[in-house]
């Protein structure tokens, strides 16, 4: 997927002005935020469960190379083939080659953000192989000219049913349906045909279990099961090298957090734990199972100041609760991962120089860190990225000049006090009786969408001095 | 050379990069391997829900299981013995206007389906089959979940393809949490079956306007037949 993150500012403006999008995005906060808070209240000890999850994820990351070897040994013992990809291109090439090896013409896919990362559908198309997205949301995007998902777990959150009705009528060539149940049924029937005629299934993995060499895959629709149990001769699991968990018990711990944080469900409808290809006596299951484990920037985070980001379990809670995401939606972020987690992952995976304003796409309200089930300090990580952008001269010239001027002032306290007093006085006069500023010098971008409360007219230092004087007068 | 053939190189480069980043020394490696082996042997458990204490009485697990299954949009009924299963299924099919033709796991062949006037077949389900009957390896009270294990006698298509899924569960196979379910699997099988499916209610989606619709790809209905009473109650 091509990186468009450098256009965040411009796109955010467009998205804010999009009335339909604004209406659709409101549902996100209404449903997911409310459901999550109710679902975590059911846990006897939410904090201890989070701590246990952090401990499990950190344990794996501390010695990731050894855990990967442990996983590979156990997966291989059950007949799966484990392959590694250093880059996005390598991963796509490996999967296309696996398909060619088995004479695959059609592939069913169960949603995987890593497959978005590596541009897998494009690679399949170029090789003459037909990929079919089977998650309803992903399917809608695919038939809409391969539109990008705008949320990692609710990919069509930005669309309403009217838009989808029009799209289905146009693409399926059937009478236009208006009810959500009818639309879902229509997609079910179209997709069932694909399940029955595909040769290969590609899924992501929410977790890899080192102890057993298994992939754990979470869905509500059950499309993962259909992708791997219907005719497919081949099942390919595509995921990142960091997705490991030590044991099945650790999976149980993480499963108390993942659906609750993601959709506010106590459990997802389906959790499949898949271990190798079909065994001798079995009547169903794929004949071949492959793992393609992607690095593409992940190993570079080990041992560095962004290692904690590798704990991420892709639940989407940070974006659901982020006031910036809630107002601009996922497409503004310009790459696979939106919201606060994306603001850290995108620079890590595609380079800080390509990330544009993402580290600034935050109000630093801290809600993302509060809701993160594995306690990733997202605001701290974004702050570090901001520092790096300044150090590497990646910020706009205007911003750098402004900071240089401010720095010069801050080192001259008397001058600083004088200018602060002048500004406070002027701005207060400017605002008049309303005490609100409709326009700010050098800050028109901020005041375009809202008013700025005016300063009281005197600076804090002046008020403090007066107060101290009064005290000493009383004391006399 | 193909990308698959070159793969050993990619693996070594990725592992080397991780190793150098964390400055792993050969001397540490042995200790790390021991630590990993210890974690894998011990299977330490994280915090869990205190399910039996919650209701403070025997049989609470069964009540909890049914309550949670209902919350996930499963339906259920309790039947006293296996012999009553065909009649219970027949009554459900008639009540819901569904055809009396089922495909089922082989273990249920010995039940008297003819007496319940059900057209019975024991084979993996095909796309045209409307009713599937399966058992369950065990059930989890915490979440109202069924565990279905793959195997020669337990085709997964039976629970996935038909629009209606009947699951026959013995009351004494209800365990408190996922951790207990894993212990039970370990006890029954030397190695993990190819697939362990955790099923919590009928298939669903909320992709369009966050509105829940049942029957996305899998069953529209999941009806649980809970057989007998839990022996510990």
Short mmCIF file of N, CA and C in Angstrom, two decimals, chain A residues 27 31-32 42-44 48-49 52 56 59 62-67 69 72 78 83-86 94 97-98 134-137 156-157 160-161 164 180 184-185 188 191-192 195-196 211-212 214 220-221 223 225-226 229-230 246-250 252-253 256 266-279 281-285 295 299-300 302, chain B residues 2-5 7 9-11 13-15 17-19 21-22 24 29 32-33 35-36 39-40 43-50 64 68 71-72 124 127 142-143 145 150-152 154-157 160-163 177-179 182-183 186 191-205 207-211 213 215-220:
data_model
loop_
_atom_site.label_atom_id
_atom_site.label_comp_id
_atom_site.label_asym_id
_atom_site.label_seq_id
_atom_site.Cartn_x
_atom_site.Cartn_y
_atom_site.Cartn_z
N UNK A 27 -20.96 6.91 15.03
CA UNK A 27 -21.41 5.59 15.48
C UNK A 27 -20.29 4.83 16.21
N UNK A 31 -20.88 3.14 19.82
CA UNK A 31 -20.97 1.68 20.02
C UNK A 31 -19.75 1.12 20.75
N UNK A 32 -18.58 1.31 20.15
CA UNK A 32 -17.39 0.62 20.67
C UNK A 32 -16.95 1.13 22.04
N UNK A 42 -16.71 -6.48 33.57
CA UNK A 42 -17.01 -7.88 33.91
C UNK A 42 -15.80 -8.63 34.46
N UNK A 43 -14.60 -8.14 34.13
CA UNK A 43 -13.40 -8.85 34.58
C UNK A 43 -13.22 -8.61 36.08
N UNK A 44 -12.88 -9.67 36.79
CA UNK A 44 -12.68 -9.53 38.23
C UNK A 44 -11.53 -8.58 38.53
N UNK A 48 -4.90 -6.44 36.79
CA UNK A 48 -3.98 -7.58 36.91
C UNK A 48 -3.93 -8.37 35.60
N UNK A 49 -5.06 -8.44 34.90
CA UNK A 49 -5.09 -9.13 33.61
C UNK A 49 -4.22 -8.39 32.60
N UNK A 52 -0.60 -9.01 33.43
CA UNK A 52 -0.19 -10.35 32.99
C UNK A 52 0.04 -10.36 31.48
N UNK A 56 3.55 -11.22 29.49
CA UNK A 56 3.66 -12.27 28.46
C UNK A 56 4.24 -11.73 27.17
N UNK A 59 7.92 -10.83 27.66
CA UNK A 59 8.72 -12.04 27.77
C UNK A 59 9.16 -12.51 26.39
N UNK A 62 11.63 -9.97 24.63
CA UNK A 62 12.97 -9.90 25.21
C UNK A 62 13.92 -10.90 24.57
N UNK A 63 13.39 -12.02 24.15
CA UNK A 63 14.24 -13.05 23.51
C UNK A 63 13.52 -13.55 22.26
N UNK A 64 13.12 -12.62 21.41
CA UNK A 64 12.26 -12.94 20.27
C UNK A 64 12.87 -13.98 19.33
N UNK A 65 14.20 -13.89 19.13
CA UNK A 65 14.83 -14.85 18.21
C UNK A 65 14.66 -16.28 18.70
N UNK A 66 14.83 -16.47 20.00
CA UNK A 66 14.73 -17.83 20.55
C UNK A 66 13.28 -18.33 20.51
N UNK A 67 12.33 -17.42 20.79
CA UNK A 67 10.92 -17.81 20.74
C UNK A 67 10.50 -18.14 19.31
N UNK A 69 12.36 -19.42 17.04
CA UNK A 69 12.89 -20.75 16.73
C UNK A 69 12.05 -21.84 17.41
N UNK A 72 8.90 -22.15 15.38
CA UNK A 72 9.16 -22.81 14.10
C UNK A 72 9.34 -24.32 14.29
N UNK A 78 4.50 -30.30 13.23
CA UNK A 78 3.13 -30.64 12.84
C UNK A 78 2.91 -30.55 11.34
N UNK A 83 8.20 -19.73 6.74
CA UNK A 83 9.05 -18.91 5.88
C UNK A 83 9.14 -17.50 6.47
N UNK A 84 10.25 -16.82 6.18
CA UNK A 84 10.49 -15.48 6.72
C UNK A 84 10.62 -14.47 5.59
N UNK A 85 10.08 -13.28 5.80
CA UNK A 85 10.20 -12.23 4.79
C UNK A 85 10.79 -10.98 5.42
N UNK A 86 11.87 -10.48 4.83
CA UNK A 86 12.51 -9.29 5.38
C UNK A 86 11.77 -8.02 4.97
N UNK A 94 6.90 -14.40 -1.86
CA UNK A 94 6.81 -15.75 -1.28
C UNK A 94 5.40 -16.33 -1.46
N UNK A 97 4.56 -17.18 -4.97
CA UNK A 97 5.29 -18.38 -5.36
C UNK A 97 4.64 -19.65 -4.78
N UNK A 98 4.18 -19.57 -3.55
CA UNK A 98 3.47 -20.71 -2.96
C UNK A 98 2.24 -21.03 -3.80
N UNK A 134 -13.08 -11.90 2.13
CA UNK A 134 -14.30 -12.56 2.58
C UNK A 134 -14.91 -11.96 3.83
N UNK A 135 -14.16 -11.12 4.55
CA UNK A 135 -14.76 -10.35 5.63
C UNK A 135 -15.71 -9.36 4.95
N UNK A 136 -16.94 -9.22 5.45
CA UNK A 136 -17.92 -8.39 4.75
C UNK A 136 -17.38 -6.99 4.47
N UNK A 137 -16.80 -6.38 5.50
CA UNK A 137 -16.27 -5.02 5.32
C UNK A 137 -15.18 -4.98 4.27
N UNK A 156 -15.18 -0.62 7.14
CA UNK A 156 -16.06 0.30 6.39
C UNK A 156 -16.85 1.22 7.33
N UNK A 157 -16.25 1.53 8.45
CA UNK A 157 -16.89 2.44 9.42
C UNK A 157 -17.26 3.78 8.76
N UNK A 160 -22.03 4.41 4.94
CA UNK A 160 -23.34 4.07 5.46
C UNK A 160 -24.03 3.10 4.49
N UNK A 161 -25.19 2.59 4.91
CA UNK A 161 -25.81 1.52 4.13
C UNK A 161 -26.27 1.99 2.75
N UNK A 164 -23.49 1.54 0.43
CA UNK A 164 -23.24 0.12 0.19
C UNK A 164 -24.36 -0.47 -0.69
N UNK A 180 -30.02 -3.78 5.95
CA UNK A 180 -28.68 -4.30 6.25
C UNK A 180 -28.69 -5.83 6.23
N UNK A 184 -26.35 -8.13 3.78
CA UNK A 184 -25.46 -9.14 4.33
C UNK A 184 -25.74 -10.50 3.68
N UNK A 185 -27.00 -10.81 3.47
CA UNK A 185 -27.39 -12.08 2.85
C UNK A 185 -26.87 -12.15 1.41
N UNK A 188 -23.26 -12.82 1.49
CA UNK A 188 -23.05 -14.21 1.92
C UNK A 188 -23.17 -15.15 0.72
N UNK A 191 -20.24 -14.72 -1.72
CA UNK A 191 -18.98 -15.21 -1.17
C UNK A 191 -18.95 -16.72 -1.01
N UNK A 192 -20.10 -17.32 -0.77
CA UNK A 192 -20.13 -18.77 -0.62
C UNK A 192 -19.62 -19.44 -1.91
N UNK A 195 -15.91 -19.33 -1.75
CA UNK A 195 -15.34 -20.29 -0.79
C UNK A 195 -15.25 -21.67 -1.43
N UNK A 196 -16.32 -22.02 -2.17
CA UNK A 196 -16.39 -23.37 -2.72
C UNK A 196 -15.45 -23.57 -3.91
N UNK A 211 4.44 -22.70 22.05
CA UNK A 211 4.37 -24.03 22.66
C UNK A 211 3.86 -25.11 21.68
N UNK A 212 2.89 -24.74 20.84
CA UNK A 212 2.24 -25.74 20.00
C UNK A 212 2.50 -25.52 18.51
N UNK A 214 1.05 -23.16 16.72
CA UNK A 214 -0.28 -22.90 16.15
C UNK A 214 -0.49 -21.43 15.82
N UNK A 220 -15.65 -12.82 13.87
CA UNK A 220 -17.06 -12.95 14.25
C UNK A 220 -17.87 -13.60 13.15
N UNK A 221 -17.41 -13.41 11.92
CA UNK A 221 -18.18 -13.89 10.78
C UNK A 221 -17.98 -15.38 10.52
N UNK A 223 -15.49 -16.37 8.67
CA UNK A 223 -14.89 -16.47 7.33
C UNK A 223 -13.53 -17.14 7.37
N UNK A 225 -12.76 -19.70 9.16
CA UNK A 225 -13.02 -21.14 9.09
C UNK A 225 -13.33 -21.58 7.67
N UNK A 226 -14.13 -20.76 6.98
CA UNK A 226 -14.50 -21.10 5.60
C UNK A 226 -13.27 -21.04 4.69
N UNK A 229 -11.20 -24.38 5.56
CA UNK A 229 -11.77 -25.73 5.62
C UNK A 229 -12.47 -26.12 4.33
N UNK A 230 -12.91 -25.13 3.56
CA UNK A 230 -13.58 -25.43 2.29
C UNK A 230 -12.50 -25.92 1.32
N UNK A 246 3.79 -17.28 24.39
CA UNK A 246 4.43 -18.54 24.79
C UNK A 246 3.48 -19.74 24.78
N UNK A 247 2.40 -19.68 25.57
CA UNK A 247 1.61 -20.90 25.79
C UNK A 247 0.12 -20.68 25.52
N UNK A 248 -0.65 -21.76 25.56
CA UNK A 248 -2.10 -21.69 25.42
C UNK A 248 -2.73 -20.92 26.58
N UNK A 249 -2.16 -21.06 27.78
CA UNK A 249 -2.67 -20.30 28.93
C UNK A 249 -2.50 -18.80 28.70
N UNK A 250 -1.38 -18.44 28.06
CA UNK A 250 -1.15 -17.02 27.76
C UNK A 250 -2.18 -16.52 26.74
N UNK A 252 -5.22 -17.60 26.60
CA UNK A 252 -6.45 -17.40 27.39
C UNK A 252 -6.44 -16.02 28.06
N UNK A 253 -5.30 -15.63 28.59
CA UNK A 253 -5.19 -14.31 29.22
C UNK A 253 -5.44 -13.19 28.21
N UNK A 256 -8.99 -12.53 27.02
CA UNK A 256 -9.90 -11.78 27.91
C UNK A 256 -9.82 -10.29 27.59
N UNK A 266 -17.39 -9.87 25.13
CA UNK A 266 -16.66 -10.66 26.12
C UNK A 266 -15.81 -11.71 25.42
N UNK A 267 -16.27 -12.18 24.27
CA UNK A 267 -15.49 -13.12 23.47
C UNK A 267 -15.93 -12.91 22.02
N UNK A 268 -15.04 -13.16 21.08
CA UNK A 268 -15.45 -13.10 19.68
C UNK A 268 -16.20 -14.39 19.38
N UNK A 269 -17.01 -14.37 18.30
CA UNK A 269 -17.79 -15.56 17.98
C UNK A 269 -16.93 -16.78 17.71
N UNK A 270 -15.88 -16.54 16.98
CA UNK A 270 -15.01 -17.66 16.61
C UNK A 270 -13.58 -17.36 17.01
N UNK A 271 -12.94 -18.38 17.57
CA UNK A 271 -11.50 -18.36 17.76
C UNK A 271 -11.03 -19.71 17.25
N UNK A 272 -10.17 -19.71 16.24
CA UNK A 272 -9.67 -20.97 15.70
C UNK A 272 -8.19 -21.09 16.02
N UNK A 273 -7.86 -22.26 16.53
CA UNK A 273 -6.47 -22.55 16.87
C UNK A 273 -6.02 -23.61 15.87
N UNK A 274 -5.18 -23.22 14.92
CA UNK A 274 -4.86 -24.09 13.80
C UNK A 274 -3.41 -24.55 13.87
N UNK A 275 -3.22 -25.85 13.75
CA UNK A 275 -1.90 -26.44 13.96
C UNK A 275 -1.57 -27.40 12.83
N UNK A 276 -0.93 -26.92 11.80
CA UNK A 276 -0.48 -27.79 10.72
C UNK A 276 -1.57 -28.17 9.73
N UNK A 277 -1.18 -28.86 8.65
CA UNK A 277 -2.15 -29.28 7.64
C UNK A 277 -2.95 -30.50 8.09
N UNK A 278 -3.89 -30.92 7.25
CA UNK A 278 -4.75 -32.08 7.48
C UNK A 278 -3.93 -33.31 7.90
N UNK A 279 -4.41 -34.02 8.89
CA UNK A 279 -3.68 -35.22 9.34
C UNK A 279 -4.24 -36.45 8.62
N UNK A 281 -5.87 -39.19 9.09
CA UNK A 281 -7.22 -39.74 9.17
C UNK A 281 -8.32 -38.71 8.93
N UNK A 282 -7.95 -37.45 8.74
CA UNK A 282 -8.97 -36.40 8.72
C UNK A 282 -9.68 -36.28 7.38
N UNK A 283 -10.96 -35.85 7.46
CA UNK A 283 -11.75 -35.71 6.25
C UNK A 283 -11.72 -34.28 5.71
N UNK A 284 -11.33 -33.32 6.53
CA UNK A 284 -11.22 -31.96 6.00
C UNK A 284 -9.98 -31.25 6.55
N UNK A 285 -9.77 -30.03 6.05
CA UNK A 285 -8.56 -29.28 6.41
C UNK A 285 -7.64 -29.20 5.21
N UNK A 295 9.03 -9.35 8.68
CA UNK A 295 9.82 -8.42 9.51
C UNK A 295 9.46 -6.98 9.12
N UNK A 299 11.96 -5.95 13.48
CA UNK A 299 13.17 -6.30 14.25
C UNK A 299 13.99 -5.05 14.57
N UNK A 300 13.85 -4.00 13.74
CA UNK A 300 14.61 -2.77 14.00
C UNK A 300 14.13 -2.08 15.28
N UNK A 302 13.43 -3.71 18.07
CA UNK A 302 13.94 -4.45 19.24
C UNK A 302 15.14 -3.72 19.83
N UNK B 2 14.48 -19.32 -6.40
CA UNK B 2 13.15 -18.85 -6.00
C UNK B 2 13.18 -18.23 -4.61
N UNK B 3 12.16 -17.45 -4.31
CA UNK B 3 12.08 -16.80 -2.99
C UNK B 3 11.99 -17.84 -1.87
N UNK B 4 11.31 -18.95 -2.13
CA UNK B 4 11.18 -19.99 -1.10
C UNK B 4 12.55 -20.62 -0.83
N UNK B 5 13.30 -20.88 -1.91
CA UNK B 5 14.63 -21.49 -1.72
C UNK B 5 15.59 -20.56 -0.99
N UNK B 7 14.89 -18.67 1.34
CA UNK B 7 14.33 -18.24 2.61
C UNK B 7 15.23 -18.41 3.82
N UNK B 9 18.21 -17.73 4.14
CA UNK B 9 19.01 -16.51 4.26
C UNK B 9 18.23 -15.41 4.96
N UNK B 10 16.97 -15.24 4.57
CA UNK B 10 16.12 -14.21 5.18
C UNK B 10 15.97 -14.47 6.66
N UNK B 11 15.71 -15.72 7.00
CA UNK B 11 15.54 -16.09 8.41
C UNK B 11 16.78 -15.73 9.21
N UNK B 13 19.15 -13.63 8.59
CA UNK B 13 19.38 -12.18 8.69
C UNK B 13 18.44 -11.54 9.72
N UNK B 14 17.16 -12.00 9.73
CA UNK B 14 16.22 -11.44 10.71
C UNK B 14 16.64 -11.81 12.13
N UNK B 15 16.98 -13.07 12.33
CA UNK B 15 17.36 -13.52 13.68
C UNK B 15 18.65 -12.83 14.13
N UNK B 17 19.70 -9.93 13.28
CA UNK B 17 19.39 -8.54 13.60
C UNK B 17 18.79 -8.42 15.00
N UNK B 18 17.87 -9.32 15.32
CA UNK B 18 17.27 -9.30 16.66
C UNK B 18 18.35 -9.55 17.71
N UNK B 19 19.19 -10.55 17.43
CA UNK B 19 20.25 -10.92 18.39
C UNK B 19 21.20 -9.75 18.63
N UNK B 21 20.64 -6.62 18.19
CA UNK B 21 19.95 -5.50 18.84
C UNK B 21 19.89 -5.70 20.35
N UNK B 22 19.73 -6.93 20.76
CA UNK B 22 19.64 -7.15 22.21
C UNK B 22 20.94 -7.70 22.79
N UNK B 24 22.68 -10.31 22.55
CA UNK B 24 22.64 -11.64 23.17
C UNK B 24 24.03 -12.29 23.09
N UNK B 29 22.59 -17.54 26.15
CA UNK B 29 21.65 -18.29 25.34
C UNK B 29 21.13 -19.55 26.05
N UNK B 32 18.68 -18.56 28.59
CA UNK B 32 17.42 -18.16 27.96
C UNK B 32 16.60 -19.39 27.56
N UNK B 33 17.29 -20.36 26.98
CA UNK B 33 16.60 -21.59 26.57
C UNK B 33 15.98 -22.28 27.78
N UNK B 35 15.03 -20.78 30.55
CA UNK B 35 13.89 -19.96 31.00
C UNK B 35 12.65 -20.26 30.17
N UNK B 36 12.88 -20.36 28.86
CA UNK B 36 11.76 -20.64 27.95
C UNK B 36 11.17 -22.03 28.25
N UNK B 39 9.02 -21.86 31.33
CA UNK B 39 7.70 -21.23 31.12
C UNK B 39 6.77 -22.21 30.40
N UNK B 40 7.33 -22.93 29.42
CA UNK B 40 6.49 -23.85 28.65
C UNK B 40 6.04 -25.03 29.51
N UNK B 43 3.33 -23.58 32.29
CA UNK B 43 2.05 -23.01 31.83
C UNK B 43 1.44 -22.10 32.88
N UNK B 44 2.17 -21.09 33.36
CA UNK B 44 1.60 -20.23 34.41
C UNK B 44 0.31 -19.56 33.94
N UNK B 45 -0.66 -19.47 34.83
CA UNK B 45 -1.95 -18.90 34.47
C UNK B 45 -2.06 -17.45 34.94
N UNK B 46 -2.68 -16.64 34.11
CA UNK B 46 -2.95 -15.26 34.49
C UNK B 46 -4.19 -15.21 35.35
N UNK B 47 -4.63 -13.99 35.74
CA UNK B 47 -5.84 -13.87 36.56
C UNK B 47 -7.05 -14.42 35.80
N UNK B 48 -7.93 -15.10 36.51
CA UNK B 48 -9.13 -15.66 35.89
C UNK B 48 -10.38 -15.23 36.62
N UNK B 49 -11.51 -15.48 36.02
CA UNK B 49 -12.77 -15.16 36.68
C UNK B 49 -13.10 -16.23 37.72
N UNK B 50 -13.60 -15.79 38.84
CA UNK B 50 -13.95 -16.74 39.90
C UNK B 50 -15.38 -17.19 39.68
N UNK B 64 -24.13 -20.35 34.57
CA UNK B 64 -23.30 -19.33 33.93
C UNK B 64 -23.12 -19.63 32.43
N UNK B 68 -24.39 -17.13 29.50
CA UNK B 68 -23.45 -16.54 28.54
C UNK B 68 -23.75 -16.99 27.10
N UNK B 71 -26.41 -14.85 25.92
CA UNK B 71 -25.90 -13.51 25.61
C UNK B 71 -25.23 -13.46 24.24
N UNK B 72 -24.70 -14.59 23.79
CA UNK B 72 -24.05 -14.64 22.47
C UNK B 72 -25.05 -15.08 21.38
N UNK B 124 -19.76 -35.70 6.13
CA UNK B 124 -19.44 -34.28 6.22
C UNK B 124 -20.50 -33.47 5.47
N UNK B 127 -22.48 -27.94 0.79
CA UNK B 127 -23.00 -26.57 0.81
C UNK B 127 -24.52 -26.51 0.81
N UNK B 142 -17.32 -19.54 31.37
CA UNK B 142 -16.96 -18.11 31.40
C UNK B 142 -17.59 -17.34 30.25
N UNK B 143 -17.59 -17.95 29.05
CA UNK B 143 -18.00 -17.19 27.87
C UNK B 143 -19.15 -17.82 27.08
N UNK B 145 -19.04 -20.76 25.51
CA UNK B 145 -18.34 -21.20 24.30
C UNK B 145 -18.29 -22.72 24.20
N UNK B 150 -11.00 -30.92 15.59
CA UNK B 150 -10.98 -31.62 14.30
C UNK B 150 -10.59 -33.07 14.52
N UNK B 151 -10.97 -33.92 13.58
CA UNK B 151 -10.63 -35.34 13.68
C UNK B 151 -11.37 -36.13 12.63
N UNK B 152 -11.07 -37.42 12.54
CA UNK B 152 -11.69 -38.22 11.48
C UNK B 152 -13.21 -38.34 11.66
N UNK B 154 -15.12 -36.02 13.29
CA UNK B 154 -15.71 -34.73 13.67
C UNK B 154 -15.48 -33.67 12.60
N UNK B 155 -16.03 -33.87 11.38
CA UNK B 155 -15.78 -32.91 10.30
C UNK B 155 -16.25 -31.50 10.66
N UNK B 156 -15.40 -30.53 10.36
CA UNK B 156 -15.72 -29.14 10.71
C UNK B 156 -16.83 -28.57 9.84
N UNK B 157 -16.98 -29.12 8.63
CA UNK B 157 -18.01 -28.60 7.73
C UNK B 157 -19.41 -28.70 8.35
N UNK B 160 -20.07 -25.58 10.18
CA UNK B 160 -19.83 -24.32 9.48
C UNK B 160 -20.79 -24.06 8.32
N UNK B 161 -21.07 -25.10 7.52
CA UNK B 161 -21.81 -24.87 6.27
C UNK B 161 -23.32 -24.71 6.45
N UNK B 162 -23.99 -25.57 7.25
CA UNK B 162 -25.45 -25.47 7.33
C UNK B 162 -25.93 -24.18 8.00
N UNK B 163 -27.17 -23.80 7.69
CA UNK B 163 -27.72 -22.57 8.26
C UNK B 163 -28.12 -22.75 9.73
N UNK B 177 -13.19 -22.13 32.67
CA UNK B 177 -12.49 -21.16 31.83
C UNK B 177 -11.74 -21.84 30.69
N UNK B 178 -11.18 -21.02 29.81
CA UNK B 178 -10.40 -21.53 28.69
C UNK B 178 -9.18 -22.34 29.18
N UNK B 179 -8.62 -21.93 30.30
CA UNK B 179 -7.46 -22.64 30.84
C UNK B 179 -7.83 -24.10 31.17
N UNK B 182 -8.17 -26.16 28.02
CA UNK B 182 -6.88 -26.59 27.48
C UNK B 182 -6.32 -27.79 28.27
N UNK B 183 -6.53 -27.78 29.57
CA UNK B 183 -6.08 -28.91 30.40
C UNK B 183 -6.78 -30.20 29.96
N UNK B 186 -5.34 -31.37 26.69
CA UNK B 186 -4.03 -32.00 26.92
C UNK B 186 -4.19 -33.40 27.49
N UNK B 191 -1.07 -34.74 21.32
CA UNK B 191 -0.73 -33.45 20.72
C UNK B 191 -2.03 -32.73 20.36
N UNK B 192 -1.91 -31.42 20.19
CA UNK B 192 -3.07 -30.61 19.86
C UNK B 192 -3.66 -31.09 18.53
N UNK B 193 -4.99 -31.27 18.47
CA UNK B 193 -5.60 -31.62 17.17
C UNK B 193 -5.29 -30.54 16.13
N UNK B 194 -5.45 -30.88 14.84
CA UNK B 194 -5.15 -29.90 13.80
C UNK B 194 -5.89 -28.59 14.02
N UNK B 195 -7.15 -28.69 14.38
CA UNK B 195 -7.93 -27.47 14.62
C UNK B 195 -8.71 -27.58 15.91
N UNK B 196 -8.64 -26.53 16.71
CA UNK B 196 -9.52 -26.39 17.87
C UNK B 196 -10.38 -25.17 17.58
N UNK B 197 -11.69 -25.40 17.43
CA UNK B 197 -12.60 -24.29 17.13
C UNK B 197 -13.36 -23.90 18.39
N UNK B 198 -13.24 -22.64 18.76
CA UNK B 198 -14.03 -22.09 19.86
C UNK B 198 -15.23 -21.40 19.23
N UNK B 199 -16.42 -21.91 19.49
CA UNK B 199 -17.62 -21.36 18.85
C UNK B 199 -18.52 -20.75 19.92
N UNK B 200 -18.81 -19.47 19.79
CA UNK B 200 -19.66 -18.78 20.77
C UNK B 200 -20.84 -18.15 20.05
N UNK B 201 -21.83 -18.96 19.76
CA UNK B 201 -23.03 -18.44 19.11
C UNK B 201 -22.95 -18.48 17.60
N UNK B 202 -24.07 -18.12 16.94
CA UNK B 202 -24.10 -18.14 15.48
C UNK B 202 -23.18 -17.07 14.89
N UNK B 203 -22.77 -17.31 13.64
CA UNK B 203 -21.92 -16.37 12.90
C UNK B 203 -22.59 -15.00 12.83
N UNK B 204 -21.81 -13.95 12.88
CA UNK B 204 -22.41 -12.60 12.82
C UNK B 204 -21.45 -11.58 12.24
N UNK B 205 -22.00 -10.46 11.85
CA UNK B 205 -21.19 -9.34 11.40
C UNK B 205 -21.83 -8.05 11.88
N UNK B 207 -20.41 -5.13 10.34
CA UNK B 207 -19.59 -4.26 9.50
C UNK B 207 -20.37 -3.09 8.91
N UNK B 208 -21.67 -3.29 8.66
CA UNK B 208 -22.45 -2.19 8.09
C UNK B 208 -23.14 -1.42 9.22
N UNK B 209 -22.73 -0.21 9.41
CA UNK B 209 -23.29 0.70 10.42
C UNK B 209 -23.33 0.11 11.83
N UNK B 210 -22.38 -0.74 12.15
CA UNK B 210 -22.26 -1.34 13.50
C UNK B 210 -23.56 -2.04 13.91
N UNK B 211 -24.32 -2.50 12.93
CA UNK B 211 -25.58 -3.19 13.23
C UNK B 211 -25.35 -4.69 13.15
N UNK B 213 -25.86 -8.42 12.49
CA UNK B 213 -26.69 -9.30 11.66
C UNK B 213 -26.17 -10.72 11.85
N UNK B 215 -25.67 -14.77 10.94
CA UNK B 215 -25.55 -15.55 9.71
C UNK B 215 -24.71 -14.87 8.66
N UNK B 216 -23.49 -14.46 9.01
CA UNK B 216 -22.63 -13.78 8.04
C UNK B 216 -22.14 -14.78 6.99
N UNK B 217 -21.42 -15.79 7.41
CA UNK B 217 -20.98 -16.87 6.50
C UNK B 217 -21.39 -18.22 7.03
N UNK B 218 -21.34 -18.36 8.33
CA UNK B 218 -21.68 -19.62 8.99
C UNK B 218 -23.15 -19.61 9.39
N UNK B 219 -23.52 -20.43 10.41
CA UNK B 219 -24.92 -20.63 10.78
C UNK B 219 -25.65 -19.35 11.20
N UNK B 220 -26.94 -19.34 10.92
CA UNK B 220 -27.83 -18.29 11.40
C UNK B 220 -28.25 -18.59 12.84
#
